[in-house]
XYZ file of C-alpha atoms in Angstrom:
564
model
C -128.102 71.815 64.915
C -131.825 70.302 64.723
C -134.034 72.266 64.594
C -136.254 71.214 66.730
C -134.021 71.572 69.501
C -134.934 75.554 69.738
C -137.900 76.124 72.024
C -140.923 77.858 69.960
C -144.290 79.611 71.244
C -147.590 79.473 69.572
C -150.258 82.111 70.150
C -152.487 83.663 68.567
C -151.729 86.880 67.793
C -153.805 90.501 67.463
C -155.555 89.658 63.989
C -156.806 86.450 65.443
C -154.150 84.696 63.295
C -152.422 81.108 64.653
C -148.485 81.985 64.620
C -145.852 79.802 65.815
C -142.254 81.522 66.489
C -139.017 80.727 67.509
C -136.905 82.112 70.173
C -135.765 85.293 68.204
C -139.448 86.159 67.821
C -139.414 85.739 63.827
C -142.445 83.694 62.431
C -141.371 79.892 61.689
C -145.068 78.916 60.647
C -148.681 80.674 60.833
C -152.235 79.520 59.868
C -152.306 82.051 56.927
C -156.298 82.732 57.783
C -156.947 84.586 54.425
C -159.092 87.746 56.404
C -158.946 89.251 59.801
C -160.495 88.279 62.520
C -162.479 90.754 64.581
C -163.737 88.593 66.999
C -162.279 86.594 70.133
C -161.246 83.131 69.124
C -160.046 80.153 71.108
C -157.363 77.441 70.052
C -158.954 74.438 71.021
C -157.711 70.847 70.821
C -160.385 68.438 71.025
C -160.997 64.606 72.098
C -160.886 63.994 67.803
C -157.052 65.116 68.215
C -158.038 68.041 65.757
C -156.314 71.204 67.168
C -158.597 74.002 65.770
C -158.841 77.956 65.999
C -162.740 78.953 66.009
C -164.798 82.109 67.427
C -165.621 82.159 71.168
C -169.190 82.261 69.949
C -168.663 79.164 67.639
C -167.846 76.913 70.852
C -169.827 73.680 70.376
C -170.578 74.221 66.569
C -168.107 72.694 63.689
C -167.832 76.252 61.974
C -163.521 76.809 62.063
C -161.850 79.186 61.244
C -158.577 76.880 60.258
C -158.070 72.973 62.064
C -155.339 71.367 61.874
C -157.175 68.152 60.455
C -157.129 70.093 57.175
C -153.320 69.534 56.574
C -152.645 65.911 58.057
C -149.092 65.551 57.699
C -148.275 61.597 57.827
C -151.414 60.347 59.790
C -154.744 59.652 59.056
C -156.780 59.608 62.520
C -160.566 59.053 62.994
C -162.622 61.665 61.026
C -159.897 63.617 58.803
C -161.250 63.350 55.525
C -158.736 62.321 52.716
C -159.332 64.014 49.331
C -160.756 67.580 48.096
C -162.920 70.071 48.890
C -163.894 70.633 45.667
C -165.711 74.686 46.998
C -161.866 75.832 47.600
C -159.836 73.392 45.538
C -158.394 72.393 48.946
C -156.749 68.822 48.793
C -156.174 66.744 51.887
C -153.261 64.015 51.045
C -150.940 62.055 54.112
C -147.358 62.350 53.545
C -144.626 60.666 55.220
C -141.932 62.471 57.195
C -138.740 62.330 55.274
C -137.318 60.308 58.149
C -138.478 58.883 61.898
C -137.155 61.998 63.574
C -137.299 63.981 60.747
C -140.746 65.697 60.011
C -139.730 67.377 56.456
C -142.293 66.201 54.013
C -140.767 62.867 52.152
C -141.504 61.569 48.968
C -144.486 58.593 49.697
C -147.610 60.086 49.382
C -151.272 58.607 49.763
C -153.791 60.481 47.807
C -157.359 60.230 46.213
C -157.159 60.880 42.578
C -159.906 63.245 41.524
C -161.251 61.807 38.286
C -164.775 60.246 37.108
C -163.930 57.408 38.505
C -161.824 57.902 41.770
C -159.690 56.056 43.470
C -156.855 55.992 45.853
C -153.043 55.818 45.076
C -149.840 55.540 46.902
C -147.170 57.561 44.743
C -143.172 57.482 46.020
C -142.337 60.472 44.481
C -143.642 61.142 40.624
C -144.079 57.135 40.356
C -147.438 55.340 40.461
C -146.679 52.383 43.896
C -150.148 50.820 43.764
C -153.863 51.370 43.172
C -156.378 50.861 45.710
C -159.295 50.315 42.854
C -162.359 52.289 42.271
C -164.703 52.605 45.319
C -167.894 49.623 44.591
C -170.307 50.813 47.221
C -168.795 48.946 50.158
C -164.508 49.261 49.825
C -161.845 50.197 47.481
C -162.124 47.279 44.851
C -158.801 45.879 44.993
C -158.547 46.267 48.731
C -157.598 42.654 50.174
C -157.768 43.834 53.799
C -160.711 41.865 55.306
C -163.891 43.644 56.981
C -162.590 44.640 60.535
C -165.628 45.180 62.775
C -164.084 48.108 64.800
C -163.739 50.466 61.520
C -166.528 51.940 59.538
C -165.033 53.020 56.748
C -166.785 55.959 53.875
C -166.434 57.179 50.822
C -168.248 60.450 49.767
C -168.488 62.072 45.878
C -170.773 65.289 45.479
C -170.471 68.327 43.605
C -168.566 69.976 46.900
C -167.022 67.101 48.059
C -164.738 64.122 47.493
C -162.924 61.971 49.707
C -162.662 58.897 52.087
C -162.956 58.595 55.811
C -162.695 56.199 58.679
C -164.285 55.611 62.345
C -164.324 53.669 65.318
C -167.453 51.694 66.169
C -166.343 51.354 69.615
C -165.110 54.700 71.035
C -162.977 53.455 73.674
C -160.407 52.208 70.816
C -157.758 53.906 69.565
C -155.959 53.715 65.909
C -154.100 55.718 63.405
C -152.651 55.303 60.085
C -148.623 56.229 59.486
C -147.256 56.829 56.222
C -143.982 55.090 56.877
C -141.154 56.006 53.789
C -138.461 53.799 55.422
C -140.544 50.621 54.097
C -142.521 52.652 51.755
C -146.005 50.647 53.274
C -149.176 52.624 55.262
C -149.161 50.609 58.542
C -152.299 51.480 60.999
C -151.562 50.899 64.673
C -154.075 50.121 67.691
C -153.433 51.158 71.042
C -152.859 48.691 73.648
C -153.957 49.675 77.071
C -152.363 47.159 78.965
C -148.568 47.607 77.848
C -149.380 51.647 77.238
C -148.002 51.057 73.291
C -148.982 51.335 69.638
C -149.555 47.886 68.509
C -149.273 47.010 64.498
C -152.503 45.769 62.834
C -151.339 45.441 59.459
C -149.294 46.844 56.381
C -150.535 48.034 53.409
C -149.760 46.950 50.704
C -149.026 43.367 51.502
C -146.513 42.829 48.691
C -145.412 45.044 46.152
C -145.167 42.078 43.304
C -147.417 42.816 40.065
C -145.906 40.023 38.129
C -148.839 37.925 36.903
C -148.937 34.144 36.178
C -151.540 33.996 34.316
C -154.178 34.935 31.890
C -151.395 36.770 29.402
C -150.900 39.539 31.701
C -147.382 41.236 32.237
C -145.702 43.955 33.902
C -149.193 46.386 35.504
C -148.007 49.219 33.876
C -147.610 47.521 30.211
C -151.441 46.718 30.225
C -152.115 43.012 29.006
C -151.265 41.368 25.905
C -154.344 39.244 23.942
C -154.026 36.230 22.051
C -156.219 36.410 19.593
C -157.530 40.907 17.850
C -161.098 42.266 18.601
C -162.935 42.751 15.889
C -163.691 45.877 17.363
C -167.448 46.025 16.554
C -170.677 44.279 17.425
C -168.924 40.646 16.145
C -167.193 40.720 19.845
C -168.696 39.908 23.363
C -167.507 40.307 26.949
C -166.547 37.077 28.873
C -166.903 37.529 32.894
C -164.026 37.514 35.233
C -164.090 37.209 38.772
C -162.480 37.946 41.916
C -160.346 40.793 39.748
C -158.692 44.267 40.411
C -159.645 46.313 38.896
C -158.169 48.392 36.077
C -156.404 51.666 36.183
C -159.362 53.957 36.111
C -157.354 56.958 34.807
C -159.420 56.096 31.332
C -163.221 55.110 32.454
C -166.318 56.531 32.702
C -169.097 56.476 35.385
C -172.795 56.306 35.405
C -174.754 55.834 38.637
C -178.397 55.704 36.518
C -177.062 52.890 34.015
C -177.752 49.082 34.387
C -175.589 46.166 33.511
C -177.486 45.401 30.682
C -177.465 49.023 29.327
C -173.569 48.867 30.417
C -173.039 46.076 28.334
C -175.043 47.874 25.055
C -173.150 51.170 25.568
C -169.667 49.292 25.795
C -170.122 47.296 22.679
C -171.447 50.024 20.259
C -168.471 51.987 21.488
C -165.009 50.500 19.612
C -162.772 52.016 21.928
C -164.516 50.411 25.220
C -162.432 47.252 26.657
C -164.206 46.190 29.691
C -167.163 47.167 32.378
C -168.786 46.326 35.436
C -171.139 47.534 38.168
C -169.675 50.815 39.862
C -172.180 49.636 42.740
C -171.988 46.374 43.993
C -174.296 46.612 47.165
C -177.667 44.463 47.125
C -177.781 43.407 43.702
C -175.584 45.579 41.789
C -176.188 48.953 39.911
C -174.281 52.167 38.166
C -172.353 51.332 35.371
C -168.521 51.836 34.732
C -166.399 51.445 31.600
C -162.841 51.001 30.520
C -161.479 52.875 27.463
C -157.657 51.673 25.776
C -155.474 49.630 27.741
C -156.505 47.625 30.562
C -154.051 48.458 33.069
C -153.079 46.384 36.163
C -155.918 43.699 36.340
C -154.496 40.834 38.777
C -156.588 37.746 40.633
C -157.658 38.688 43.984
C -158.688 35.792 45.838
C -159.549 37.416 49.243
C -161.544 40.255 47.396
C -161.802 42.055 43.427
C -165.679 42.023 42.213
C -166.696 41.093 38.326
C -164.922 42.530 35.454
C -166.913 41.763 32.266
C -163.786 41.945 29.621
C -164.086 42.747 25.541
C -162.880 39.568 23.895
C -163.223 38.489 20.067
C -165.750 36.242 18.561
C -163.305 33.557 18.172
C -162.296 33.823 21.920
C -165.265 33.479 23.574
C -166.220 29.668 22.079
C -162.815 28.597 23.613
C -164.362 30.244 26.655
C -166.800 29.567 29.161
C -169.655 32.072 29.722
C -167.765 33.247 33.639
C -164.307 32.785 31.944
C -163.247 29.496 32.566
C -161.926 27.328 29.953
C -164.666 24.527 29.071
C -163.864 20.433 29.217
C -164.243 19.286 25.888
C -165.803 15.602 26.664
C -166.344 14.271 23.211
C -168.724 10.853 23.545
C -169.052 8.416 20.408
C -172.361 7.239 19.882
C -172.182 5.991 16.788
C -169.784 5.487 13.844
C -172.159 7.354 11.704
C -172.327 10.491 13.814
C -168.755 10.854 14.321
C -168.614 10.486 10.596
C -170.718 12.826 9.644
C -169.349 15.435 12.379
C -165.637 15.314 10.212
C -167.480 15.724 7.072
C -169.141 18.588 8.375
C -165.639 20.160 10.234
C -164.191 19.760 6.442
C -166.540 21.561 4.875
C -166.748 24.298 7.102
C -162.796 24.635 6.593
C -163.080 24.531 3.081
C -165.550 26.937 3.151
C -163.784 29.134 5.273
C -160.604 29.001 3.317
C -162.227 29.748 0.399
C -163.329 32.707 1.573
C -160.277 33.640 3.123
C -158.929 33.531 -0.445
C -161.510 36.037 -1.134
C -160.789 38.408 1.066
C -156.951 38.738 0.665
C -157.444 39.115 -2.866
C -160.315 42.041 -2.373
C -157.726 43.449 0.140
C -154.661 42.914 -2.194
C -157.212 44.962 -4.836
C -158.157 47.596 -2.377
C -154.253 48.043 -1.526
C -153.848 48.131 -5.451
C -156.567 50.886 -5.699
C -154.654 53.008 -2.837
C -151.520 52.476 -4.347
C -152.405 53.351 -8.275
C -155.170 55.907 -6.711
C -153.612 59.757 -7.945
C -155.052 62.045 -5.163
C -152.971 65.187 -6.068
C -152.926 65.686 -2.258
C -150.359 66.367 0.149
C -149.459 62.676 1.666
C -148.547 62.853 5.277
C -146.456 60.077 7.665
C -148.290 58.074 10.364
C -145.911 59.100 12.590
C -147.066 62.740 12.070
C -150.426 62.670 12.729
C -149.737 60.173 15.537
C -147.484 62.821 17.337
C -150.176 65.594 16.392
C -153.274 63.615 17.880
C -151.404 62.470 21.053
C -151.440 58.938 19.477
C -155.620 59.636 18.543
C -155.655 59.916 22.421
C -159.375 60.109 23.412
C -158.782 63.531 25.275
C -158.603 65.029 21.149
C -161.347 63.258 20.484
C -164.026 65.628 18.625
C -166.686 63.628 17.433
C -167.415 60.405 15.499
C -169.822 59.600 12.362
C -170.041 56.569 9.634
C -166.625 57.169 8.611
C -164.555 57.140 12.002
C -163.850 58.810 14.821
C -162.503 62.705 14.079
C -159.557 64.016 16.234
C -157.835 67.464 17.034
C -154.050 67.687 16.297
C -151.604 70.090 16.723
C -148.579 69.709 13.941
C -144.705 70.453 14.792
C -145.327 74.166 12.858
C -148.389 74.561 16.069
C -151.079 74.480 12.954
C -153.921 73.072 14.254
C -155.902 70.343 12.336
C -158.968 67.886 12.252
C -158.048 64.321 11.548
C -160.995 62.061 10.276
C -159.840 58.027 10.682
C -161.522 55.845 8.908
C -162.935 53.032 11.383
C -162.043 49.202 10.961
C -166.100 49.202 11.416
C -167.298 51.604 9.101
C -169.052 50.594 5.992
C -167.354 53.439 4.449
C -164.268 52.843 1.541
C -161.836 53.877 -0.428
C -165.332 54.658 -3.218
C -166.153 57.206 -0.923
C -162.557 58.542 0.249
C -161.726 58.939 -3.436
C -165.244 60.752 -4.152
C -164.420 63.109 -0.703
C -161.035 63.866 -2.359
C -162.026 64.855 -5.336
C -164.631 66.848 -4.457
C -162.778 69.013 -1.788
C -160.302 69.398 -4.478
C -162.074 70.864 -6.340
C -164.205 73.013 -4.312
C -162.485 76.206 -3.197
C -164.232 78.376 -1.355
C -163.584 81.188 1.563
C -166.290 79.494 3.616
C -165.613 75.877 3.191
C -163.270 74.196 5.504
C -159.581 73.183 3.661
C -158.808 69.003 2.891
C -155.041 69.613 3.590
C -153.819 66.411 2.855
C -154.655 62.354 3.354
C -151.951 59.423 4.722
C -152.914 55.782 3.506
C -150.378 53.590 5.275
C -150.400 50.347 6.391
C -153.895 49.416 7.749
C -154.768 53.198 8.740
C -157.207 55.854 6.221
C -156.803 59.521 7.505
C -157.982 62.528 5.853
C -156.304 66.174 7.362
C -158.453 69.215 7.271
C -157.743 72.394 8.785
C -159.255 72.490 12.504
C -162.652 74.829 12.662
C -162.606 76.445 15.991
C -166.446 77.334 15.100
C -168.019 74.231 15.188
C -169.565 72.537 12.095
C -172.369 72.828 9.692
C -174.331 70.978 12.399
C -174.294 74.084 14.824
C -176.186 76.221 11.867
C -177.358 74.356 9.426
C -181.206 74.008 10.282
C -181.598 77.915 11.386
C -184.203 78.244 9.488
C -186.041 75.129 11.673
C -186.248 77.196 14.856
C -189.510 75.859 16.088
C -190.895 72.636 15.883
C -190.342 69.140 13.639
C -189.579 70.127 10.341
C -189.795 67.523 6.992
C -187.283 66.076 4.966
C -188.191 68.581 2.572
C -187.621 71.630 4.957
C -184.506 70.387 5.722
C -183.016 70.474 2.310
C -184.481 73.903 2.038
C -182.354 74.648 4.407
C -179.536 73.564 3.114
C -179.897 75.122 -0.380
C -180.092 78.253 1.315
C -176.568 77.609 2.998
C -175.436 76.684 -0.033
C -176.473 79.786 -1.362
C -174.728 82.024 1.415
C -171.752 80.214 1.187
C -170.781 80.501 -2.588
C -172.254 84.400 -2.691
C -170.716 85.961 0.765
C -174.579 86.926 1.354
C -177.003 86.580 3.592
C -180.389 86.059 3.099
C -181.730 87.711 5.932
C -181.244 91.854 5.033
C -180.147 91.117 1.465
C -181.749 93.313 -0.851
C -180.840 93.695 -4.682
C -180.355 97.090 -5.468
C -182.655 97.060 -8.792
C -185.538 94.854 -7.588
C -185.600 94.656 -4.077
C -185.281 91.047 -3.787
C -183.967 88.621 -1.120
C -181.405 86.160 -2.040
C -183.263 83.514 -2.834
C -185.428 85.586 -5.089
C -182.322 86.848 -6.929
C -181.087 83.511 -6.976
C -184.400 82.136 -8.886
C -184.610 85.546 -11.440
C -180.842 84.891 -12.086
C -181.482 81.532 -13.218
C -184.967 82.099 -14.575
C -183.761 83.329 -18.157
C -181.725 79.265 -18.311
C -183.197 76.192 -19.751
C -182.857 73.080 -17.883
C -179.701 72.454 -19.919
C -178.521 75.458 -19.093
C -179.374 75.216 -15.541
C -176.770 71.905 -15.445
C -174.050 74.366 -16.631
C -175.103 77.580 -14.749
C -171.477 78.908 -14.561
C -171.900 82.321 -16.445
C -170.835 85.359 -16.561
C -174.063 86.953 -16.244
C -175.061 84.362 -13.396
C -171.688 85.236 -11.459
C -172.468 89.055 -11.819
C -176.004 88.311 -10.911
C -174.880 86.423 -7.615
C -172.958 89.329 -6.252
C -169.496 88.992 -8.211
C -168.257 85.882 -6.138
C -166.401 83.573 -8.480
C -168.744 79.951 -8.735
C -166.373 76.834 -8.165
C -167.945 73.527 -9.621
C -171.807 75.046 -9.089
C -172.874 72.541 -11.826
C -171.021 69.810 -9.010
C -173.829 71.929 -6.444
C -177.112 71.762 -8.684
C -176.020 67.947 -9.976
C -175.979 66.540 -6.189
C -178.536 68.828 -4.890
């Protein structure tokens, strides 16, 4: 039997709690307040359709003690805020009823994604349906619903809240928005006065089709496929697109103080940035948001969209026009002579440029040569490894980056955790100075020096494995001696000598006293070397220098003193 056949009572009962029974007295729902109430309150439903429990005191104010517009069910109305109270972690999302007459929670659910760069999606069940877009000041980006007069529609981000909002300009309409799982669409309904019904305004979304037709873009979940590799570094440029959705902002970033033009410099000294635009597009545009990875469901959007400013190669963007458009090549004659000397020119540039074409496969051919013949006496480790370890160098692992590449946290299969340094395509960093890394972690073994565990040299990818420091680098204590003010060059290397120091001996230099002669460490340091010549010095690995330096055994310290 339904049911919703059996009669139920709702009261609130002697803790001031909302309870709803059934006919056999046992609780069927209640409003859970999380402390008693000591007060009178009233249940109160008000002209907003909000049905809320407050203190008899509280009459006129907007302090509740629970409201019903906090849990919406499958309707937005006027003023229920979709999204999160981000003070309680509460999350307001509209879900459909599993049927007409059947109010069990279904499985199409509208919800505002809580991310740096929100926006709204429509999910039926686990599944991504469609993407409303980022909000650009005035809408969600990809909306291609045209301004309606009667709504006002907001959007609100803060540090305690986040979500989206509608009203009615003119009071004396009526509308809602129905989550409807039979056709899987939101449809928002206006009430008509005159025949006492809901009318239907409109369905959203209009079509659920994300084939594209143009532009190279496929499936919206695949991302899109170019025709032509970024050079990913300063070599590429952005062409503008306009009138687009959006990408999936799952992967960008969002600055309200940033530019265009500082947009644009930030994106293209950063390898791993594909696109950007204004996060702002009222007046004349401001804020800055960028695109990292795959640029996920982009699509033409005639009756709406805003400017995407897409990474392209060098090559691309002379076949392109400076909005995106391909040019018209009109190519006038003037004279014999100029169109002469044009083709001379065209085949010298070729011949130019497959010369040095030549030169570059054979240098590569070399450099592959060098890998191949290079003896590392390492560990060598699959791709496919380190690709599962690093999440596929997802940019959530990503630690840091310096002139060799990007560094990434991994986990491996055995749960060791490790550091993965890749070498960039943009570095001007080798296989000299992967070689020279190699063999001097090799050979330096020490207690206090972070492990190389292995390299993998495979196809175009350079990867050296260390063991993962969950204590930060050098960087965080290097320069303790430079607590105040702007040191020198020269102070700096002090510094570093002195960490040198500590790390081969165990000691520190602070509180280090020799037993004899009531030195510090960099006192015993100079008397232990004091009695060497300078061609001594270069081969300072003695017996009487490894007593002197607290009994610690000295790996390669000629390697130290030579680089220092």
């Amino acid at each position: 039997m339904d049911v919703l056949s059996f009669p139920f009572i709702c009261f609130v009962n002697e803790t001031g709690n909302l309870v709803l029974t059934s006919q056999n007295k046992s609780v069927v729902w209640s409003a859970n307040l999380s402390k008693e109430v000591r007060t009178p309150v009233v249940l109160q439903l008000l002209d907003s359709g909000n049905l809320v429990l407050r203190g008899e005191r509280d009459c006129g104010s907007e302090i509740y003690l629970w409201q019903s517009f906090d849990y919406p069910s499958d309707t937005l109305l006027p003023g229920i805020k979709l999204g999160w109270d981000l003070k309680t972690g509460l999350e307001r999302r509209i879900t459909s009823w599993k049927s007409p007459d059947d109010p069990f929670p279904g499985n199409f659910i509208w919800a505002l994604e809580r991310q740096d760069n929100p926006e709204s999606i429509f999910w039926k069940g686990s599944k991504k349906l469609t993407r409303s877009g980022p909000w650009n000041g005035l809408r969600f980006s990809a909306s291609s619903l045209r301004q309606n007069p009667d709504f006002n529609f907001s959007f609100v981000s803060n540090e305690d809240e986040l979500y989206y909002t509608f009203d009615l300009i003119d009071k004396a309409v009526f509308s809602r928005m129905v989550m409807n799982q039979t056709l899987y669409l939101r449809q928002r309904f206006i009430w008509n006065k005159a025949t006492k019904s809901w009318d239907l305004n409109v369905n959203v979304p209009r079509d659920l089709c994300f084939k594209l037709k143009s532009r190279g873009y496929v499936d919206w979940s695949q991302g899109c496929v170019r025709d032509k590799s970024l050079n990913y570094s300063r070599q590429d440029g952005f062409i503008k697109f306009t009138a687009m959705k959006l990408p999936d902002a799952t992967l960008s970033w969002v600055s309200k103080s940033m530019n265009l033009n500082e947009c644009r410099e930030k994106c293209i000294d950063n390898s791993s940035c594909m696109a950007y635009t204004n996060s702002d597009i009222r007046g004349e545009g401001s804020g800055c948001a960028m695109w990292f990875g795959e640029l996920i469901d982009m699509r033409d959007f005639a009756d709406g969209g805003q400017d995407l400013y897409i990474r392209m190669s060098a090559s691309e963007l002379v076949d392109q026009g400076a909005k995106g458009e391909p040019r018209t090549e009109i190519v006038v004659i003037v004279i014999s002579t100029a169109a002469l000397l044009a083709v001379v020119i065209a085949a010298g540039h070729l011949v130019h440029k497959r010369r040095r074409n030549i030169v570059e496969k054979t240098e590569n051919n070399r450099e592959t040569n060098e890998v191949q013949n290079m003896d590392l006496e390492l560990p060598l480790f699959e791709l496919a490894t380190i690709a599962n370890a690093t999440d596929n160098f997802s940019i959530n692992n990503k630690l840091g980056e310096r002139g060799f590449g990007p560094v990434y946290k991994g986990t491996l299969v055995d749960g060791q955790e490790i550091a993965v340094k890749r070498l960039s395509k943009i570095s001007e960093q080798g296989l000299e100075e992967l070689n020279n890394e190699v063999i001097l972690f090799s050979k330096l073994q020490h207690r206090n020096l972070v492990k190389l565990l292995g390299c993998c040299i495979q196809g175009e990818e350079t990867l050296l494995i260390y063991e993962f420091m969950p204590n930060k680098s050098l960087n965080s204590f290097i320069f303790e001696y430079a607590s105040d003010g702007q040191f020198s060059i020269k102070s700096d290397v002090f510094s570093f000598g002195i960490l040198l120091l500590k790390t081969i001996s165990g000691k520190k230099n602070r509180g280090f006293y020799h037993s004899d002669k009531k030195l510090n460490l960099i006192g015993h340091a100079k008397h232990a070397l004091s009695d060497f010549d300078v061609g001594q010095r270069d081969c300072v690995a003695s017996a009487k220098a490894t007593r002197l330096l607290g009994g610690q055994e000295i790996y390669q310290t000629r390697l130290f003193i030579k680089h220092a």
